[in-house]
Amino acid sequence: MKKAFTSCFPGQLDEDDDLDDSDIWNDLSVEEQEMFDNYLSAKTQTRLQCFAHPLQLVIGDGIKDTKVVNAALAKASRLSSLLHTSTSFKEKFEEFGQRGIPASVTTRWNSTLRQLKSVVSCDQLKLTRMLEDGGHKETVFTAREWNQIKELVDVLQPFGEATDLSQGEKLVTISAVVPCILSLNHHLENHKESVRYLGGLIRSLQKSLQRQFEGIFVNVRITDEQNDVATLPFSDPLYLKAALLDPSFGTMWLTHDVLAPENIKEAVSAMIKNLILKEDCKPTPTTTDEDEQMPVAEPESQSGLFSAYCKKQKRFMFQSPNSVEPVFRHL
């Protein structure tokens, strides 16, 4: 066993010390250094932004800028607290066949959505009578507030589904980013004319959505292109390529949720396909002839479960762009 300081500081070696390789501290040769640099440049990884956090910021911006629903939200929170603090009221509430109402957590906006869905699932007349008999008239929902909650649940339901999807741990979710964002934008666009009380919420949500995910809207040409597209959030082409290559989505998001003329959609589709083909044509570092001539050690015989299994090493040959084009016929 060698001394630690001997290995760490080769300039202070004693005469009696002997290294296995005396040239271990020498620099790489020019050829090896170039091969190493090419390998690192080809394998460089980039950090992608979090999808769930900006989505939660969009909801926060929308609710914060829309004060018309504050009274309804306050009553829903008060009703939930009443069920958790008053045993007698909870018993009466359960006598009507109603379930409990979950509490709202500040750090998780979808807890507010679950709370509102539980409220609107109740019978409004029975709930009003129960609150009045229990001496909680200040918690009774007016007809306007009840309709506001219904509209709010209808508007935020797709955002809740997108949030649940972004929290998946066993599934790849990068391919769902672009379809989710464009579908949410389409959902808000359709509700602009149908809502009665929450027009301001719709506009605030759409504005925040297009700001937090601006790179996606620029890449699909829904908004005007800027000079510094690479600096925009979610502008990495990887999101577009992943969405197109995912069989669950294909080009359906491009057909239904890109609110642009058909010629724009065709141009975006061609652009994404060219990006995929360009990525496929990139040369990857290969082993040298000397490495290929090195003998491969035979696997040692082992006894035990699955001991007869062996990994097959396959050499993936370079594919020309023509061999990849048939993939897009099914998209």
Coordinates of C-alpha atoms in Angstrom, one line a residue:
M1 CA 0.0 0.0 0.0
K2 CA 1.4 3.4 -1.0
K3 CA 1.5 6.4 1.3
A4 CA -1.3 9.0 0.6
F5 CA 1.1 12.0 0.5
T6 CA 3.4 10.2 -1.9
S7 CA 0.6 9.7 -4.4
C8 CA -0.8 13.3 -4.0
F9 CA 2.5 15.1 -4.1
P10 CA 4.9 13.4 -6.6
G11 CA 7.5 16.2 -6.3
Q12 CA 8.3 15.1 -2.7
L13 CA 9.0 11.4 -3.4
D14 CA 11.7 9.7 -1.5
E15 CA 14.4 7.7 -3.3
D16 CA 13.1 4.5 -1.9
D17 CA 9.6 5.1 -3.1
D18 CA 8.6 3.5 -6.4
L19 CA 5.5 4.2 -8.5
D20 CA 4.0 1.6 -10.7
D21 CA 4.0 4.0 -13.6
S22 CA 6.7 6.7 -13.6
D23 CA 5.0 8.7 -16.3
I24 CA 1.7 8.9 -14.5
W25 CA 2.1 12.7 -14.0
N26 CA 2.9 13.5 -17.6
D27 CA 0.5 15.3 -19.8
L28 CA -1.5 13.5 -22.5
S29 CA -0.2 13.4 -26.0
V30 CA -1.7 15.8 -28.6
E31 CA -3.8 13.0 -30.2
E32 CA -5.2 11.8 -26.9
Q33 CA -5.9 15.3 -25.8
E34 CA -7.8 16.1 -29.0
M35 CA -9.8 12.8 -28.7
F36 CA -10.6 13.6 -25.1
D37 CA -11.7 17.2 -25.9
N38 CA -13.9 15.9 -28.7
Y39 CA -15.5 13.4 -26.4
L40 CA -16.3 16.0 -23.8
S41 CA -17.7 18.4 -26.3
A42 CA -20.0 15.7 -27.8
K43 CA -21.1 14.7 -24.3
T44 CA -21.7 18.1 -22.8
Q45 CA -24.9 18.2 -20.8
T46 CA -27.1 21.3 -20.3
R47 CA -29.4 22.0 -17.4
L48 CA -33.1 22.2 -18.2
Q49 CA -35.5 24.3 -16.2
C50 CA -38.0 22.9 -13.8
F51 CA -41.5 22.6 -15.2
A52 CA -43.6 22.4 -12.1
H53 CA -42.3 25.5 -10.4
P54 CA -43.1 28.0 -13.2
L55 CA -46.5 26.4 -13.6
Q56 CA -47.2 27.1 -9.9
L57 CA -46.0 30.7 -10.4
V58 CA -48.5 31.1 -13.2
I59 CA -51.4 30.1 -10.9
G60 CA -50.1 32.3 -8.2
D61 CA -49.9 35.3 -10.5
G62 CA -53.4 34.7 -11.8
I63 CA -55.1 34.4 -8.4
K64 CA -53.1 37.3 -6.9
D65 CA -54.1 39.6 -9.7
T66 CA -57.8 38.6 -9.4
K67 CA -59.3 39.8 -6.2
V68 CA -62.9 39.2 -7.3
V69 CA -62.7 35.6 -5.9
N70 CA -61.1 36.5 -2.6
A71 CA -64.3 36.5 -0.6
A72 CA -65.3 33.1 -2.0
L73 CA -61.9 31.6 -1.3
A74 CA -61.9 33.0 2.2
K75 CA -65.3 31.3 2.9
A76 CA -64.1 28.0 1.5
S77 CA -61.1 28.1 3.8
R78 CA -63.2 29.1 6.8
L79 CA -65.6 26.1 6.0
S80 CA -62.7 23.7 5.9
S81 CA -61.3 25.1 9.3
L82 CA -64.8 24.8 10.8
L83 CA -65.0 21.1 9.9
H84 CA -61.6 20.4 11.4
T85 CA -62.3 22.3 14.7
S86 CA -66.0 21.8 15.5
T87 CA -66.9 18.2 16.2
S88 CA -70.7 18.9 16.3
F89 CA -70.6 20.7 13.0
K90 CA -68.6 17.9 11.4
E91 CA -71.2 15.3 12.6
K92 CA -74.1 17.3 11.1
F93 CA -72.1 17.7 7.9
E94 CA -71.6 13.9 7.7
E95 CA -75.3 13.3 8.4
F96 CA -76.1 14.8 5.0
G97 CA -73.8 12.3 3.3
Q98 CA -71.1 14.9 2.6
R99 CA -67.4 14.2 2.8
G100 CA -64.8 16.3 4.5
I101 CA -63.2 19.4 2.9
P102 CA -59.4 19.3 2.7
A103 CA -57.4 22.3 4.0
S104 CA -55.6 24.6 1.6
V105 CA -51.8 24.7 1.8
T106 CA -50.0 27.8 0.7
T107 CA -47.0 26.0 -0.9
R108 CA -49.2 23.8 -3.0
W109 CA -51.8 25.6 -5.1
N110 CA -53.5 22.3 -6.2
S111 CA -54.6 21.8 -2.6
T112 CA -56.8 24.9 -3.1
L113 CA -58.2 23.3 -6.2
R114 CA -59.1 20.1 -4.3
Q115 CA -60.7 22.2 -1.6
L116 CA -62.9 24.1 -4.1
K117 CA -63.9 20.9 -5.8
S118 CA -65.0 19.5 -2.5
V119 CA -67.0 22.6 -1.8
V120 CA -68.9 22.6 -5.1
S121 CA -69.6 18.9 -4.8
C122 CA -71.8 19.7 -1.8
D123 CA -75.5 20.5 -2.1
Q124 CA -75.7 24.3 -1.8
L125 CA -79.1 24.4 -0.2
K126 CA -78.3 21.8 2.4
L127 CA -75.0 23.5 3.2
T128 CA -76.6 26.9 3.5
R129 CA -79.3 25.5 5.9
M130 CA -76.6 23.7 8.0
L131 CA -74.5 26.8 8.3
E132 CA -77.4 29.0 9.3
D133 CA -78.7 26.5 11.9
G134 CA -75.2 26.3 13.3
G135 CA -74.8 30.0 13.7
H136 CA -72.3 30.5 10.9
K137 CA -74.1 32.8 8.6
E138 CA -70.9 34.6 7.7
T139 CA -69.7 31.5 6.0
V140 CA -72.8 31.1 3.8
F141 CA -72.0 31.4 0.1
T142 CA -74.0 33.8 -2.0
A143 CA -75.2 32.7 -5.5
R144 CA -72.6 34.9 -7.1
E145 CA -69.8 33.4 -4.9
W146 CA -71.0 29.9 -5.6
N147 CA -70.9 30.4 -9.4
Q148 CA -67.5 32.0 -9.1
I149 CA -66.1 28.9 -7.4
K150 CA -67.6 26.7 -10.2
E151 CA -66.0 28.9 -12.8
L152 CA -62.7 28.8 -11.0
V153 CA -62.7 25.0 -10.7
D154 CA -63.5 24.8 -14.4
V155 CA -60.7 27.1 -15.4
L156 CA -58.0 25.6 -13.1
Q157 CA -58.9 21.9 -13.6
P158 CA -56.5 21.5 -16.6
F159 CA -53.7 23.3 -14.6
G160 CA -54.2 20.7 -11.9
E161 CA -53.8 17.8 -14.3
A162 CA -50.7 19.4 -15.7
T163 CA -49.3 19.8 -12.2
D164 CA -50.0 16.2 -11.4
L165 CA -48.3 15.1 -14.6
S166 CA -45.2 17.2 -13.9
Q167 CA -44.8 15.5 -10.5
G168 CA -44.4 12.0 -12.0
E169 CA -41.5 10.0 -10.7
K170 CA -41.6 6.9 -12.8
L171 CA -42.4 8.4 -16.2
V172 CA -40.4 10.7 -18.5
T173 CA -42.2 14.0 -18.4
I174 CA -40.0 16.2 -20.7
S175 CA -42.1 15.3 -23.7
A176 CA -45.2 16.6 -22.0
V177 CA -44.0 20.1 -21.4
V178 CA -44.8 21.6 -24.8
P179 CA -48.2 19.8 -25.3
C180 CA -49.2 20.8 -21.7
I181 CA -48.3 24.5 -22.1
L182 CA -49.9 24.9 -25.6
S183 CA -53.0 23.0 -24.4
L184 CA -53.4 25.3 -21.4
N185 CA -53.0 28.3 -23.6
H186 CA -55.7 26.9 -25.9
H187 CA -57.9 26.2 -22.9
L188 CA -57.7 29.8 -21.7
E189 CA -58.3 31.1 -25.2
N190 CA -61.5 29.2 -25.4
H191 CA -62.8 30.4 -22.0
K192 CA -62.3 34.1 -22.7
E193 CA -65.8 34.5 -24.1
S194 CA -67.6 31.9 -22.0
V195 CA -66.7 33.0 -18.4
R196 CA -69.0 35.4 -16.7
Y197 CA -67.0 36.5 -13.6
L198 CA -63.4 35.5 -14.2
G199 CA -62.4 37.3 -17.3
G200 CA -59.6 39.1 -15.5
L201 CA -58.3 35.8 -14.2
I202 CA -58.2 34.3 -17.7
R203 CA -56.2 37.3 -19.0
S204 CA -53.8 37.2 -16.1
L205 CA -53.2 33.5 -16.4
Q206 CA -52.6 33.6 -20.1
K207 CA -50.2 36.6 -19.8
S208 CA -48.2 34.9 -17.0
L209 CA -48.2 31.6 -18.9
Q210 CA -46.7 33.2 -22.0
R211 CA -44.1 35.0 -19.9
Q212 CA -43.0 32.0 -17.9
F213 CA -42.8 29.7 -20.9
E214 CA -41.9 32.4 -23.5
G215 CA -39.4 30.3 -25.3
I216 CA -42.0 27.7 -26.3
F217 CA -44.4 30.3 -27.7
V218 CA -41.6 31.9 -29.7
N219 CA -40.4 28.5 -31.1
V220 CA -43.8 27.5 -32.3
R221 CA -44.3 31.1 -33.7
I222 CA -47.4 32.0 -31.7
T223 CA -45.6 35.1 -30.5
D224 CA -43.1 37.3 -32.4
E225 CA -39.5 36.0 -32.6
Q226 CA -36.8 37.9 -30.8
N227 CA -33.1 38.3 -31.4
D228 CA -32.0 36.5 -28.2
V229 CA -34.2 33.5 -28.3
A230 CA -31.7 31.3 -26.6
T231 CA -32.0 33.3 -23.4
L232 CA -35.7 32.9 -23.1
P233 CA -37.1 30.4 -20.6
F234 CA -37.9 26.9 -22.1
S235 CA -36.3 27.9 -25.5
D236 CA -34.3 24.7 -25.7
P237 CA -35.3 22.8 -28.9
L238 CA -35.1 19.6 -26.9
Y239 CA -38.6 20.2 -25.6
L240 CA -40.0 20.3 -29.2
K241 CA -38.1 17.3 -30.3
A242 CA -39.1 15.2 -27.3
A243 CA -42.8 16.1 -27.8
L244 CA -42.7 15.1 -31.5
L245 CA -40.9 11.9 -30.9
D246 CA -43.2 10.8 -28.1
P247 CA -45.9 8.4 -29.6
S248 CA -48.4 9.7 -27.0
F249 CA -48.4 13.1 -28.6
G250 CA -46.8 13.0 -32.0
T251 CA -48.1 16.0 -34.0
M252 CA -51.5 16.2 -32.3
W253 CA -50.4 19.1 -30.1
L254 CA -49.1 20.9 -33.3
T255 CA -52.4 20.3 -35.1
H256 CA -54.8 21.2 -32.3
D257 CA -53.1 23.6 -29.9
V258 CA -50.8 25.8 -32.0
L259 CA -53.1 28.8 -32.6
A260 CA -51.5 29.8 -36.0
P261 CA -52.3 29.4 -39.7
E262 CA -51.7 26.0 -41.4
N263 CA -48.6 27.2 -43.2
I264 CA -47.0 28.2 -39.9
K265 CA -47.8 24.8 -38.4
E266 CA -46.2 23.1 -41.4
A267 CA -43.1 25.3 -41.1
V268 CA -42.8 24.5 -37.4
S269 CA -43.2 20.7 -38.1
A270 CA -40.5 20.8 -40.8
M271 CA -38.2 22.8 -38.5
I272 CA -38.5 20.2 -35.7
K273 CA -38.0 17.3 -38.0
N274 CA -34.8 19.0 -39.4
L275 CA -33.6 19.4 -35.8
I276 CA -34.1 15.7 -35.1
L277 CA -32.3 14.7 -38.3
K278 CA -29.5 17.1 -37.6
E279 CA -29.0 15.6 -34.2
D280 CA -29.0 12.1 -35.6
C281 CA -26.3 13.0 -38.1
K282 CA -23.9 14.2 -35.4
P283 CA -20.7 12.1 -35.4
T284 CA -19.9 10.5 -32.1
P285 CA -16.5 9.7 -30.8
T286 CA -15.4 6.2 -31.7
T287 CA -12.6 3.9 -30.5
T288 CA -9.3 3.9 -32.3
D289 CA -7.9 1.0 -34.2
E290 CA -5.6 0.2 -31.4
D291 CA -8.5 0.0 -28.9
E292 CA -10.4 -2.3 -31.3
Q293 CA -7.4 -4.7 -31.5
M294 CA -7.1 -5.1 -27.8
P295 CA -8.3 -8.5 -26.6
V296 CA -11.5 -8.6 -24.7
A297 CA -11.5 -10.6 -21.5
E298 CA -13.8 -13.5 -21.3
P299 CA -16.5 -13.2 -18.6
E300 CA -15.7 -15.3 -15.5
S301 CA -17.9 -18.2 -14.9
Q302 CA -20.3 -17.5 -12.0
S303 CA -22.7 -19.6 -10.1
G304 CA -26.0 -18.2 -8.9
L305 CA -29.2 -16.7 -10.0
F306 CA -29.1 -15.5 -13.6
S307 CA -25.5 -16.6 -13.9
A308 CA -26.1 -17.8 -17.4
Y309 CA -27.2 -14.4 -18.6
C310 CA -24.6 -12.3 -20.5
K311 CA -24.9 -8.8 -21.9
K312 CA -24.8 -8.5 -25.7
Q313 CA -22.7 -5.8 -27.0
K314 CA -24.2 -4.3 -30.1
R315 CA -22.4 -1.9 -32.4
F316 CA -24.8 0.8 -33.6
M317 CA -23.7 1.9 -37.1
F318 CA -24.2 5.4 -38.4
Q319 CA -27.6 5.8 -40.0
S320 CA -28.1 8.2 -42.9
P321 CA -31.0 10.7 -42.7
N322 CA -32.9 8.7 -45.3
S323 CA -33.2 5.8 -42.9
V324 CA -34.8 8.0 -40.3
E325 CA -37.4 9.7 -42.5
P326 CA -39.9 6.8 -42.4
V327 CA -40.3 7.5 -38.7
F328 CA -42.1 10.7 -39.4
R329 CA -44.7 9.0 -41.6
H330 CA -46.4 7.7 -38.5
L331 CA -46.4 11.1 -36.7

